[in-house]
Coordinates of C-alpha atoms in Angstrom, one line a residue:
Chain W
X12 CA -3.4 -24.8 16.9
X13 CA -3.8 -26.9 13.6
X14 CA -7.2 -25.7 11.8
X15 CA -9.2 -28.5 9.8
X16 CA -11.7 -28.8 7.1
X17 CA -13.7 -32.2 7.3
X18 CA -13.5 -33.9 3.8
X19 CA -16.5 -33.5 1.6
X20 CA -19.6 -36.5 2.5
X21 CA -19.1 -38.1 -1.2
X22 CA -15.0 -38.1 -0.8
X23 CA -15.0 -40.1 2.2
X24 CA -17.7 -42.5 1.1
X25 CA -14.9 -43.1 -2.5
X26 CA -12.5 -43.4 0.1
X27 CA -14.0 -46.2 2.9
X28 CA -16.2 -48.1 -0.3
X29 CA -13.6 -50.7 -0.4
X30 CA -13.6 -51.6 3.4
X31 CA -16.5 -53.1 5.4
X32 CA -15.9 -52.4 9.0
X33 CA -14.4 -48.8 9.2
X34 CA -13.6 -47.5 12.8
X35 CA -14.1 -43.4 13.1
X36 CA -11.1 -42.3 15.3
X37 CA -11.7 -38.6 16.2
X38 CA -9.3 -36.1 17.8
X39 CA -9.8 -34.7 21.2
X40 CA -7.3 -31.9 21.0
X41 CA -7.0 -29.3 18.0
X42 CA -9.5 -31.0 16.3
X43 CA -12.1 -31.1 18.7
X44 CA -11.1 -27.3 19.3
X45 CA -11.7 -26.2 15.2
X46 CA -14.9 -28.8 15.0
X47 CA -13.5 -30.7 12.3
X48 CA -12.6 -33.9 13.6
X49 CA -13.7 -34.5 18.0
X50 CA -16.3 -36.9 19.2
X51 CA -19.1 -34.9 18.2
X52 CA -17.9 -34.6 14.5
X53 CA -17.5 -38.4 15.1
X54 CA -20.8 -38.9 15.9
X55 CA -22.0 -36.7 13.3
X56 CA -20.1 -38.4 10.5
X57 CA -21.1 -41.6 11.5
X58 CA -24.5 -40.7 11.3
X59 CA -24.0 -39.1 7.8
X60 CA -22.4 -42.3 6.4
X61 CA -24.9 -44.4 7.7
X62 CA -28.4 -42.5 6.4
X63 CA -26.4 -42.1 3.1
X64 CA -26.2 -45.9 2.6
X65 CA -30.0 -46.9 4.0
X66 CA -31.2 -44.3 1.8
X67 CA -29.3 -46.2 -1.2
X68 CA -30.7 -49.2 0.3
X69 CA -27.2 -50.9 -0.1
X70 CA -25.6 -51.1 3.7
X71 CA -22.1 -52.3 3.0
X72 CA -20.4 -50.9 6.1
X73 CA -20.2 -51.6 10.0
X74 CA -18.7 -48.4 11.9
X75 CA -17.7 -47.8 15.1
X76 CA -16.3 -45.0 16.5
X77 CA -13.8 -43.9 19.4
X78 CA -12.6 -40.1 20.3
X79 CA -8.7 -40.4 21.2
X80 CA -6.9 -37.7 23.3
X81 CA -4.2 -37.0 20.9
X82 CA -3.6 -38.8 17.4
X83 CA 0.1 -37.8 17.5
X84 CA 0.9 -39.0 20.7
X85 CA 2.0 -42.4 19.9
X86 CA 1.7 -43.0 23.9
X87 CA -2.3 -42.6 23.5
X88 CA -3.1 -44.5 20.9
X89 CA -2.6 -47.9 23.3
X90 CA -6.0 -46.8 24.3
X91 CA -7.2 -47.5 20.5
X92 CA -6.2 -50.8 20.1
X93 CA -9.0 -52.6 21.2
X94 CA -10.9 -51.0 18.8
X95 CA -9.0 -51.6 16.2
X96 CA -9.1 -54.8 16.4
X97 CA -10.9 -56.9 13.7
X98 CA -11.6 -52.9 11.6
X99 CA -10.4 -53.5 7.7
X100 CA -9.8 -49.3 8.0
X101 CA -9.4 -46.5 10.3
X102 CA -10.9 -43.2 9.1
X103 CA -9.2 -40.5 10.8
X104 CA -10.8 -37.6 11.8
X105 CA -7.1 -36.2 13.1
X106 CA -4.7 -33.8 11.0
X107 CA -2.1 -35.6 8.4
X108 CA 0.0 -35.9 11.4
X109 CA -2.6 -37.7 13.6
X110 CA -3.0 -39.7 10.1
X111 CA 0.4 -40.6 10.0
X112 CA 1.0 -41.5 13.6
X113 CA -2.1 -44.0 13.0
X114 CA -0.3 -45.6 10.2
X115 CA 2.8 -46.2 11.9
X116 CA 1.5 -47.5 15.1
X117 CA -1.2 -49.7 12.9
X118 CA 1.0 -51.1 10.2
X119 CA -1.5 -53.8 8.8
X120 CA -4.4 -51.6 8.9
X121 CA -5.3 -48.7 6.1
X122 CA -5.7 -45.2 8.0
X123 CA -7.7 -42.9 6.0
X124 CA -7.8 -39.2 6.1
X125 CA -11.4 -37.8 6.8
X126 CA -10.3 -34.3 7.0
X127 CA -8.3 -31.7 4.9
X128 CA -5.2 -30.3 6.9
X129 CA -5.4 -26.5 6.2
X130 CA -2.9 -24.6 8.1
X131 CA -2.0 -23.1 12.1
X132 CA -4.5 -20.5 12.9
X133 CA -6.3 -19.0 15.8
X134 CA -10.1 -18.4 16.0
X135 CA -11.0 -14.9 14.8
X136 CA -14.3 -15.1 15.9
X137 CA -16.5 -18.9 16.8
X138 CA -15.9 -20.5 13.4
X139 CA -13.6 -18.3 11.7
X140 CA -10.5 -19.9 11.8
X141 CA -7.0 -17.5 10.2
X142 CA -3.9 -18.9 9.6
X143 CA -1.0 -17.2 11.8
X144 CA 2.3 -19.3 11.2
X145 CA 3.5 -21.0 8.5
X146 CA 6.1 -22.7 10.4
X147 CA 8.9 -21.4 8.5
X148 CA 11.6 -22.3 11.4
X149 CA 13.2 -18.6 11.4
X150 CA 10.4 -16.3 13.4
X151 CA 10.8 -12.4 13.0
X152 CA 8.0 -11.5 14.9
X153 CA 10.1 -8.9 16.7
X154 CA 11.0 -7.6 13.5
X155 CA 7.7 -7.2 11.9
X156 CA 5.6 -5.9 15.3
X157 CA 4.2 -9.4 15.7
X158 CA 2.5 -9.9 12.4
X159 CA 3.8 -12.5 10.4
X160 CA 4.6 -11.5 6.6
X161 CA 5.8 -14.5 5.7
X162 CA 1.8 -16.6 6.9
X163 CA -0.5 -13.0 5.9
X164 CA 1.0 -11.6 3.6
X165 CA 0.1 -13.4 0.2
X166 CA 3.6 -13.0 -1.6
X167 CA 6.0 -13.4 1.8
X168 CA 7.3 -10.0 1.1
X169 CA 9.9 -9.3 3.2
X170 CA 10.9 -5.8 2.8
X171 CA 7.8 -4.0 3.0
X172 CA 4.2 -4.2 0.8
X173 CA 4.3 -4.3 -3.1
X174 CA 2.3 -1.7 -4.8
X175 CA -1.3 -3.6 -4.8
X176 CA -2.4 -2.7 -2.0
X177 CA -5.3 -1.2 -1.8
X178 CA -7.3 0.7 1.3
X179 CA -5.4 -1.2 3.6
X180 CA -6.3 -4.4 1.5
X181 CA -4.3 -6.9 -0.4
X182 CA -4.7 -7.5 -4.3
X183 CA -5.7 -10.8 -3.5
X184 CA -8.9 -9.9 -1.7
X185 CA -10.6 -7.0 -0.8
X186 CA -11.4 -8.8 2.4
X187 CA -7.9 -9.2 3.6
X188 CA -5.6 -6.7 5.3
X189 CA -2.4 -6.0 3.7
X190 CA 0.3 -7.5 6.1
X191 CA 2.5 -5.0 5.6
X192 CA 0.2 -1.7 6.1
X193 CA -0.9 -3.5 9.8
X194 CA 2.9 -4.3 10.7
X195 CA 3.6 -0.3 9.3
X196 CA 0.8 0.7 11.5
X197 CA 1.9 -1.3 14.4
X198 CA 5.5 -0.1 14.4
X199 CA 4.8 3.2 14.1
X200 CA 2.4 2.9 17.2
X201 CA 5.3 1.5 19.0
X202 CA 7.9 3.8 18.0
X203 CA 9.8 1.1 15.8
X204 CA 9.7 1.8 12.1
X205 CA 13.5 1.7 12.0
X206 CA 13.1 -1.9 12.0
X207 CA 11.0 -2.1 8.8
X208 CA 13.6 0.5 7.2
X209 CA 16.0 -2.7 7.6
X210 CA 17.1 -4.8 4.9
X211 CA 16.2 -8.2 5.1
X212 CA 18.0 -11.2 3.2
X213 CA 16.2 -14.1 0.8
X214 CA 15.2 -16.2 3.3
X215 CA 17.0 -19.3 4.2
X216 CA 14.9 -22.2 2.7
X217 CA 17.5 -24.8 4.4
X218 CA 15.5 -25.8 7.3
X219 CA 12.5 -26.5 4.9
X220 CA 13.4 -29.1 2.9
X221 CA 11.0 -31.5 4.0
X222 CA 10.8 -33.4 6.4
X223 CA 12.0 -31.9 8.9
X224 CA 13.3 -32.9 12.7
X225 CA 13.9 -31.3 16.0
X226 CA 16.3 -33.0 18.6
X227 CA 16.2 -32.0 22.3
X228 CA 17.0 -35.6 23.6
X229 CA 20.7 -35.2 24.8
X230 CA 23.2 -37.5 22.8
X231 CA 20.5 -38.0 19.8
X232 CA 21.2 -37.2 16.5
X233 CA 20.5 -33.7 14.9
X234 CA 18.5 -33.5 12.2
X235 CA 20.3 -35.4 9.8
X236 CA 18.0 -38.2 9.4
X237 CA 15.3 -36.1 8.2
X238 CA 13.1 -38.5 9.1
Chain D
X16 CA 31.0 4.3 -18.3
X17 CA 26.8 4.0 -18.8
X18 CA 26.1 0.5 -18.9
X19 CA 23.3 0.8 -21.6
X20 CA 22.4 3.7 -24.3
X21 CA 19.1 4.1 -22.1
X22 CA 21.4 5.0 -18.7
X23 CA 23.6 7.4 -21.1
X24 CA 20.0 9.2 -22.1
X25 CA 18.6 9.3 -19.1
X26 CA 21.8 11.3 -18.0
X27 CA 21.3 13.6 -20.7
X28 CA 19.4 16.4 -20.4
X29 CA 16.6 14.5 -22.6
X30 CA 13.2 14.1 -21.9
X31 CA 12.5 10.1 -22.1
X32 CA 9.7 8.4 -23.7
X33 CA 10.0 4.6 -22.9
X34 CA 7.3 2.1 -24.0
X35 CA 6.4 -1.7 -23.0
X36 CA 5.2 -4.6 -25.2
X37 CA 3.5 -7.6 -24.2
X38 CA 4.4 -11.2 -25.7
X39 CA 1.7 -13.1 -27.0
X40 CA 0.2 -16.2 -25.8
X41 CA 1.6 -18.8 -28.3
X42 CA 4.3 -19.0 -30.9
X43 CA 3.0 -16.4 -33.1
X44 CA 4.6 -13.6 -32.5
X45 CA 4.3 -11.8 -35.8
X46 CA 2.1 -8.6 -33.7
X47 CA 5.3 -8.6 -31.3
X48 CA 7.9 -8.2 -33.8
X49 CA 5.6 -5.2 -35.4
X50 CA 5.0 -3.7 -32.2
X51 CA 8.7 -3.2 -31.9
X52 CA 9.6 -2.6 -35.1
X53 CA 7.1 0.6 -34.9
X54 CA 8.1 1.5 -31.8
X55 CA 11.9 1.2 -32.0
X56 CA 12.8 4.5 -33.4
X57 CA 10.3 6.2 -31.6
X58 CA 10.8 5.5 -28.0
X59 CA 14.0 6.1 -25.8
X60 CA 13.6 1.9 -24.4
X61 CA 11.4 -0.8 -24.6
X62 CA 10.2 -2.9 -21.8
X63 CA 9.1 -6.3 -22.5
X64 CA 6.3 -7.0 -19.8
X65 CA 7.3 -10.5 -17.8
X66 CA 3.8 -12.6 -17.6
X67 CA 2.0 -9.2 -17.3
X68 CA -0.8 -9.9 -14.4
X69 CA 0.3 -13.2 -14.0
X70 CA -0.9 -14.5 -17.3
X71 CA 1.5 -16.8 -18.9
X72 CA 3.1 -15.7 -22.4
X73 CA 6.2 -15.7 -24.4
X74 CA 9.0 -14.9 -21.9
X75 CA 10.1 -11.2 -21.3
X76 CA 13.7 -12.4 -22.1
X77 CA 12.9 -13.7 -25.5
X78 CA 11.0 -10.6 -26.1
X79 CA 14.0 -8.5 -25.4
X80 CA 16.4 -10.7 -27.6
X81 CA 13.9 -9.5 -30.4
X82 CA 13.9 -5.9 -29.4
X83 CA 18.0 -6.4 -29.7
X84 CA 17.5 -8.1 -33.0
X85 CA 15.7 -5.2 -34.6
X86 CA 18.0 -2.9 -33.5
X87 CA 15.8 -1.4 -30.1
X88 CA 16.6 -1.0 -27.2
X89 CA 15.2 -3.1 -24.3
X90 CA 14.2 -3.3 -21.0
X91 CA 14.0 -6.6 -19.1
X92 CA 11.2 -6.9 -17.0
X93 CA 11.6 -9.4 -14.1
X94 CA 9.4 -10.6 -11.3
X95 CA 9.8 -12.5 -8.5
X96 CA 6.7 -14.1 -9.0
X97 CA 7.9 -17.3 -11.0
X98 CA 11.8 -18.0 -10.7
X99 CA 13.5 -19.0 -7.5
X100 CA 17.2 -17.9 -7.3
X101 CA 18.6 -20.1 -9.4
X102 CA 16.8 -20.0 -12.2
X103 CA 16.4 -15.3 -11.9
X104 CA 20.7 -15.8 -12.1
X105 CA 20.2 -17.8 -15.0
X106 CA 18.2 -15.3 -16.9
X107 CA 20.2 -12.4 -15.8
X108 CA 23.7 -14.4 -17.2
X109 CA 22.0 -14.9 -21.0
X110 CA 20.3 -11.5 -20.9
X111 CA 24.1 -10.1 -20.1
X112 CA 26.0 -12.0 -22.7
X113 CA 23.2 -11.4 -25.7
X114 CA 23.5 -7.4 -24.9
X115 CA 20.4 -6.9 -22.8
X116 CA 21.4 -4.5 -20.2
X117 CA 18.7 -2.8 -18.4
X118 CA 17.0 -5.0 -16.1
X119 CA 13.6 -3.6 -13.9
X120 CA 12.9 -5.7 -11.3
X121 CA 9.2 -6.5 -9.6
X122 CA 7.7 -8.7 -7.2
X123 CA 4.9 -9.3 -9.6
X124 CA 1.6 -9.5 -9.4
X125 CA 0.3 -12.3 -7.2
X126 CA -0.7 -15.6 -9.4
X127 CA -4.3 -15.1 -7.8
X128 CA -5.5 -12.5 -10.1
X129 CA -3.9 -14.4 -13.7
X130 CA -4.8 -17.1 -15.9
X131 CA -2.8 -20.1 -13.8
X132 CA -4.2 -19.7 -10.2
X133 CA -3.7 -22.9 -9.3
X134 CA 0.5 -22.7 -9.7
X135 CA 2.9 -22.1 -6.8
X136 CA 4.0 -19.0 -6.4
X137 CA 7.5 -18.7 -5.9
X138 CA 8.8 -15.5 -4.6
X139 CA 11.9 -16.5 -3.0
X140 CA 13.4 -13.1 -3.4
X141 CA 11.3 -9.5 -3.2
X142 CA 12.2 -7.0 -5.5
X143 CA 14.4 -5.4 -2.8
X144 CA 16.5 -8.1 -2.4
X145 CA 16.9 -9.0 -6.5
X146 CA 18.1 -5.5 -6.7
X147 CA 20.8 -6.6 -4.3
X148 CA 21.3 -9.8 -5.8
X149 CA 22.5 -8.0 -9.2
X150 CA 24.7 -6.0 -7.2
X151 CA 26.4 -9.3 -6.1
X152 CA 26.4 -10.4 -9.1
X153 CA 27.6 -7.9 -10.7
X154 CA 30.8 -7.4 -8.4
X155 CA 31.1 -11.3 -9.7
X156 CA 29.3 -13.5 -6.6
X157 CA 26.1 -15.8 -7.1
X158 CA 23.6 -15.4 -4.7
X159 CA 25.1 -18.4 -3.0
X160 CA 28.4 -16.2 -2.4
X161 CA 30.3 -18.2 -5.2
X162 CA 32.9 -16.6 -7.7
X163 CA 31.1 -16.5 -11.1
X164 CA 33.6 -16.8 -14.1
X165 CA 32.9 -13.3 -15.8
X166 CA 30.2 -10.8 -14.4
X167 CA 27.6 -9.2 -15.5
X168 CA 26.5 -5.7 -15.9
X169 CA 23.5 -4.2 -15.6
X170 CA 21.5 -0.9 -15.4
X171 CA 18.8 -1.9 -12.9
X172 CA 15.4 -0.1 -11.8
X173 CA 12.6 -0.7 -9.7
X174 CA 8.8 0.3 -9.7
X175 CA 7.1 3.1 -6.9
X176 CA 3.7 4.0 -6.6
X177 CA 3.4 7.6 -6.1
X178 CA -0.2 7.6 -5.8
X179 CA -0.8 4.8 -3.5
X180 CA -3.7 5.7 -1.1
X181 CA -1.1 4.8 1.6
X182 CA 1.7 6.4 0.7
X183 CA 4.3 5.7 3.6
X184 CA 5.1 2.4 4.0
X185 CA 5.4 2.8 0.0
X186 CA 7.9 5.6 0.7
X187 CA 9.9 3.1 3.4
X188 CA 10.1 0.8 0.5
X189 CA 11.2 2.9 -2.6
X190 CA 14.0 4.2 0.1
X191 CA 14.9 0.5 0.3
X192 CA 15.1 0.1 -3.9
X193 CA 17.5 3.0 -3.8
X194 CA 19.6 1.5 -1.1
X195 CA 19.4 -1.8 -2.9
X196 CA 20.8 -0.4 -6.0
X197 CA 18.2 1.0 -8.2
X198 CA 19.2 3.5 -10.4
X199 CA 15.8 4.8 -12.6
X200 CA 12.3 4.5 -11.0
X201 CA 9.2 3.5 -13.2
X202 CA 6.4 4.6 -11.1
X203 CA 2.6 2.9 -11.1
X204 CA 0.1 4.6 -13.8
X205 CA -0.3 7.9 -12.7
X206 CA -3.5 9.8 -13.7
X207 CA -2.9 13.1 -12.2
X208 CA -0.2 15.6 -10.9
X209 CA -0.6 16.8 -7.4
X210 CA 0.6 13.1 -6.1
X211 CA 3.5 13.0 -8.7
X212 CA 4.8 16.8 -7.5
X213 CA 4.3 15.3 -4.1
X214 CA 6.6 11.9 -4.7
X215 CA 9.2 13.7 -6.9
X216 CA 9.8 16.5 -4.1
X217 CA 10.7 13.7 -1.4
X218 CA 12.4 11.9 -4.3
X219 CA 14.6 15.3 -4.8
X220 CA 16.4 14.1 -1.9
X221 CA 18.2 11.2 -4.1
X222 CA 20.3 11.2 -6.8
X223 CA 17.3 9.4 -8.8
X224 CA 16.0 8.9 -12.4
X225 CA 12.5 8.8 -12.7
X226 CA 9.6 8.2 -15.4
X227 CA 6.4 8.6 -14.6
X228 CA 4.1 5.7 -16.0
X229 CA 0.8 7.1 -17.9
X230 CA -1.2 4.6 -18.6
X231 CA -3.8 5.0 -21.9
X232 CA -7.6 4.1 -21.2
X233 CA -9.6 3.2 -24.2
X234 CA -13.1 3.3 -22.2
X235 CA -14.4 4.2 -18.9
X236 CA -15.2 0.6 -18.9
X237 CA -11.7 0.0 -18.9
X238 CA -10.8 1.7 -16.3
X239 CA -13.3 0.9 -13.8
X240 CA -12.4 -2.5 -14.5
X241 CA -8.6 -1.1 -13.7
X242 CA -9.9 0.0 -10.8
X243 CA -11.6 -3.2 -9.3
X244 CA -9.3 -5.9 -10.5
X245 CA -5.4 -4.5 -12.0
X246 CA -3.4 -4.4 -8.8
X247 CA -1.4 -0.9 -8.2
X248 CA -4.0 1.0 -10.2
X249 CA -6.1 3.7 -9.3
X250 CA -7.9 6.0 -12.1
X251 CA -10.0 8.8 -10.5
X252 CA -13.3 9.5 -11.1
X253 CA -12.9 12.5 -12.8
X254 CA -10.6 10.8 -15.6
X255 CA -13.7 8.3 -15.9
X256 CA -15.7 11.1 -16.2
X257 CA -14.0 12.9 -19.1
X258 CA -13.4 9.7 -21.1
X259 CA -17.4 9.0 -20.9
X260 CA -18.0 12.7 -22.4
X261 CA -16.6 11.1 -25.5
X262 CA -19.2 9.2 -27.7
X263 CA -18.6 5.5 -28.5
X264 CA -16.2 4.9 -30.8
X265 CA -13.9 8.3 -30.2
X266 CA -13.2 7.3 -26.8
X267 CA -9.9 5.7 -27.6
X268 CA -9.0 8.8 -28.9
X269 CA -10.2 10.7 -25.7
X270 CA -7.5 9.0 -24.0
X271 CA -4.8 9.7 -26.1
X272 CA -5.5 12.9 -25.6
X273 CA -5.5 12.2 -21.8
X274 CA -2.7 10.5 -22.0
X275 CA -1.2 13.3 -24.4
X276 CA -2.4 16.5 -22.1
X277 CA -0.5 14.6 -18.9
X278 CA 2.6 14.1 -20.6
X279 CA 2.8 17.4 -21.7
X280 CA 2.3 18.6 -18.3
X281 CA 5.1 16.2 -16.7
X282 CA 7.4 17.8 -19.3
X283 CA 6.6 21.3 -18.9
X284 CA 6.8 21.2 -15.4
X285 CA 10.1 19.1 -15.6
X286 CA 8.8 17.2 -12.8
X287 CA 10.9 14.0 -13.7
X288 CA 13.0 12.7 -16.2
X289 CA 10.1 10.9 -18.8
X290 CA 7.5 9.0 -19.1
X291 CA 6.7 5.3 -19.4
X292 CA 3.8 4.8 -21.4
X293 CA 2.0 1.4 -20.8
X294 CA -0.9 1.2 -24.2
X295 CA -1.8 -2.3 -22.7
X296 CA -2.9 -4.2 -25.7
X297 CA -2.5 -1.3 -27.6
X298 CA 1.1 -1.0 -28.8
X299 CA 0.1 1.0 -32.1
X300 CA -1.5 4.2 -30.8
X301 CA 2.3 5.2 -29.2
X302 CA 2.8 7.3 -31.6
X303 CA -0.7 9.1 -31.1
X304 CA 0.1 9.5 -27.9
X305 CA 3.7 11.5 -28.5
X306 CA 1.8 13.3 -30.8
X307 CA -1.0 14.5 -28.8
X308 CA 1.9 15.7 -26.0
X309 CA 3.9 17.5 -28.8
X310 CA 6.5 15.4 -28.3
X311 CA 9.0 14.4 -31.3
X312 CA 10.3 11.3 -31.7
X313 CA 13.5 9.8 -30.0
X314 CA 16.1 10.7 -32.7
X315 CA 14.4 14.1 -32.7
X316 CA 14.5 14.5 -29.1
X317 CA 18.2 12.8 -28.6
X318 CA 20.2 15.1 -30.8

C-alpha cells in the first residue's frame, strides 16, 4: 500500500489562505489504512483548521468535507461532484496520485496536496509504517530471498553489503538491518547462497525515466506516450 | 607487461608501503601538494581519497594529476557514490590518457553520514560491477557495449574488510571483486592480527595482492568516535586502552607506535604483501610511522 505523512498544520493553512471555501476530500483506501488522509483524518483536519482561525479571531474559510472510495479511480470521483460544486479548492487528503487524478477530472478547480507521499510500505507494527518496494519495474525478489536491496538497502547494492555494516546494522542507522546480512541469512536458511554468489549487472534505469505507463488494453499503444 | 610501476612492485618480492592524501575543501591546495611532495619518495603509491566520508573536496582525479606532476605515483580512488555511468567512464578516459593507472574502486560511503546529506545519491553501479565495467572498457567497449576509439588500461583494486563482525557475506563479496577483475586488495583499518591471519589464509586460495590498511589514532577520543560514526571501522577496546595509558599530548605518538608495532608484525609474519597506511588528517607523521616499524623508505626497500 502507499504510506502517507499528513502535511504539517501551518503548511496547509499557507497553502488553502488564498481560497475561501476549501472542500477536504479524504481517501477511503490506502490512506484511510496508514491514517494520513480517511474520513477521520478529515474530520480531524477540519477541526484543526477551524479552531486555528477562531483562535486568530480572523475566520476566512468555509469547509466541507467528503471521504471518497478511491482518489485514483477516475470512475469514483462522479460521486464528488456535487461537492465540488461552488468550492474555490480541493484539499486532498489522497497520495500525489489521488492529487493528480483530482486535477484532471476538476480542471477549473485548484487540488491541493494535504499530505506528503512517502513511499510503499507495510505496517511493521500499528503505526510503524516501512517501505518495501520502490517500484523499480525489474523485481528480483527470487534472487535476493524476498528482501528487496534495491527499497532496504540504503545504497541499492546489488552484489552483496559494502563494508559498513555493523552488528547486522546499516551505516546509516543503527536502528536499521543491513539488507544484505538479512537476505545472507535468509538464503543460507534456505539452502540458496549460490544465488547471491551471482553477478548481477548495473541495473537497467530504462523503464524509469519518468513517467511511466503500463498497457494491458489489447490494440493500445505501449508505453511510448509516457504519459 | 605491469600496467603501472605500483603492479610491477607489488610483483616483486617487496614489502609495500602505500599512503592516501585527502584534498582540501577549497582551492588552496598548498597542504596537498606538501603532503605529496613528502610522501612521494617514501611510499610505494599514493591514493587520493574520492570525497572521503562523503564530504565534498577537491576531486580525487585532480589530486592524482598532482601526484603525477610531482613525480608520485598515484592511486585513483573512485566511488560509486556520486557519478552515474557516464560520467565514472569519463573520469577513467582522462585519468588513462594523463598517465594515472591504478584505479581502486568503492561503493562509498553513504551521503548520510557527510557534509551534503540532502544530495542524491547516485550509485548506479556497485563496486562489483565498476570493476567489470573497466574490464569492458579496457578490452575497448563503453558500458553501453559501444567501440571506444582507443582503450584504456588500468591496474584496478577493490576494498575487503577482514575484520567485519560478520564476516561471510563479506567473504561472498571479496570472491565477487576477484571475479570482477580486481587485482590488489586494500582491506578496512585493521587493528589486530588474528582476523588478518584468518582473511589472508582463505585469501591463499587466489592469486591476490593484498595490503593491509592500518589506520593511525591520535586519541582514544578518536577512535571511539571511529567506532560510533566512520563506517567499516572497528578499533578494539584494548587499542583504546593502550592509547589512554599515554598522557595528553604523547598520545599521537602512542599511535605511531601502534601503528609502527602492527606493521612490523604484518611484515615479519609476511602475512600479505604491505600495508596501506590511512594518517587521516595527518599526512606528515608517515614517515614516523615507517620508522617506528623499521621500515626504510621506498627507494630503500625497492632496490
Amino acid at each position: 500500500m502507499i504510506v502517507a505523512e499528513q502535511k504539517p498544520l501551518e503548511e496547509i493553512r499557507r497553502t488553502i489562505a488564498p481560497y475561501e471555501k476549501v472542500l477536504i476530500l479524504g481517501c477511503g483506501t490506502c490512506m484511510t489504512v496508514c491514517g494520513a488522509g480517511g474520513e477521520r483524518e478529515v474530520s480531524f483536519l477540519r477541526s484543526a483548521l477551524q479552531m486555528a482561525e477562531a483562535r486568530e479571531g480572523e475566520v476566512i474559510h468555509t469547509f466541507s468535507e467528503y471521504t471518497v472510495k478511491r482518489q485514483c479511480d477516475v470512475e469514483f470521483l462522479e460521486a464528488v461532484n456535487p461537492f465540488a460544486e461552488e468550492v474555490d479548492a480541493i484539499l486532498s487528503l489522497g497520495c500525489g496520485i489521488g492529487v493528480q487524478s483530482l486535477a484532471s477530472h476538476f480542471q477549473d478547480i485548484p487540488c491541493l496536496p494535504g499530505v506528503n507521499t512517502s513511499f510503499m510500505g507495510m505496517a511493521d507494527e500499528w503505526g510503524v509504517w516501512d517501505e518495501r518496494c520502490a517500484a523499480c519495474g525489474e523485481c528480483r525478489l527470487a534472487e535476493t530471498a524476498g528482501i528487496c536491496p534495491i527499497t532496504r538497502c540504503t545504497k541499492g547494492l546489488l552484489n552483496g553489503p559494502c563494508a559498513g555494516s555493523k552488528n547486522g546494522k546499516c551505516e546509516v542507522n543503527k536502528d536499521m538491518d543491513c539488507a544484505w546480512i538479512l537476505i545472507y541469512q535468509r538464503l543460507e536458511r534456505l539452502g540458496q547462497l549460490d544465488k547471491m554468489r551471482r553477478y548481477y549487472p548495473p541495473r537497467n534505469f530504462r523503464p524509469i525515466p519518468r513517467p511511466r505507463r503500463i498497457t494491458t488494453k489489447v490494440g493500445a499503444t505501449e508505453g511510448g506516450a509516457h504519459g | 607487461m605491469a600496467k603501472s610501476l605500483f603492479e610491477e612492485k607489488l610483483y616483486s618480492d617487496t614489502f609495500l608501503v602505500t599512503s592516501e592524501v585527502g584534498p582540501p575543501k577549497g582551492t588552496d591546495i598548498s597542504e596537498l601538494v606538501e603532503n605529496i611532495e613528502l610522501l612521494k619518495d617514501k611510499v610505494d603509491a599514493i591514493n587520493v581519497t574520492d570525497h572521503q566520508s562523503s564530504v565534498m573536496r577537491f576531486p580525487s582525479l585532480g589530486g592524482c594529476l598532482l601526484v603525477k606532476d610531482q613525480g608520485g605515483e598515484p592511486i585513483l580512488q573512485m566511488t560509486c557514490r556520486d557519478r552515474n555511468r557516464l560520467a565514472l567512464e569519463a573520469d577513467l578516459l582522462l585519468a588513462h590518457t594523463r598517465g594515472i593507472n591504478n584505479v581502486l574502486c568503492l561503493t562509498g560511503d553513504s551521503i548520510d553520514v557527510g557534509d551534503h546529506s540532502e544530495v542524491k545519491p547516485v550509485f548506479d553501479v556497485d563496486s562489483v560491477q565498476l570493476l567489470r565495467m573497466i574490464q569492458d572498457m579496457e578490452a575497448g567497449k563503453d558500458a553501453a557495449g559501444n567501440d571506444l576509439k582507443g582503450a584504456p588500461q588500468f591496474f584496478i583494486g577493490a576494498s575487503v574488510h577482514p575484520a567485519a563482525d560478520f564476516i561471510e557475506p563479506q567473504l561472498i563479496k571479496f570472491d565477487k571483486k576477484i571475479a570482477a577483475g580486481a587485482q590488489f586488495f586494500q582491506t578496512q583499518g585493521i587493528f589486530e592480527l588474528p582476523s588478518l591471519r584468518r582473511f589472508m589464509q582463505y585469501a591463499s586460495q587466489f592469486n591476490t595482492k593484498v595490503l593491509a590498511g592500518v589506520i593511525v589514532l591520535s586519541s582514544p577520543r578518536m577512535a571511539q568516535f571511529m567506532n560510533e560514526n566512520v563506517p567499516g571501522i572497528t578499533v578494539p577496546q584494548e587499542v583504546i586502552d593502550e592509547l589512554a595509558t599515554a598522557e595528553k599530548g604523547k598520545r599521537l605518538q602512542k599511535g605511531i607506535e601502534i601503528a609502527g608495532r602492527l606493521i612490523k608484525a604484518i611484515k615479519e609474519e609476511k602475512l600479505c604483501q604491505g600495508v596501506h597506511i590511512m594518517a587521516v588528517g595527518n599526512e606528515r607523521i608517515v614517515p614516523d610511522i615507517l620508522e617506528a616499524a623499521e621500515l626504510e623508505l621506498a627507494a630503500g626497500r625497492a632496490s
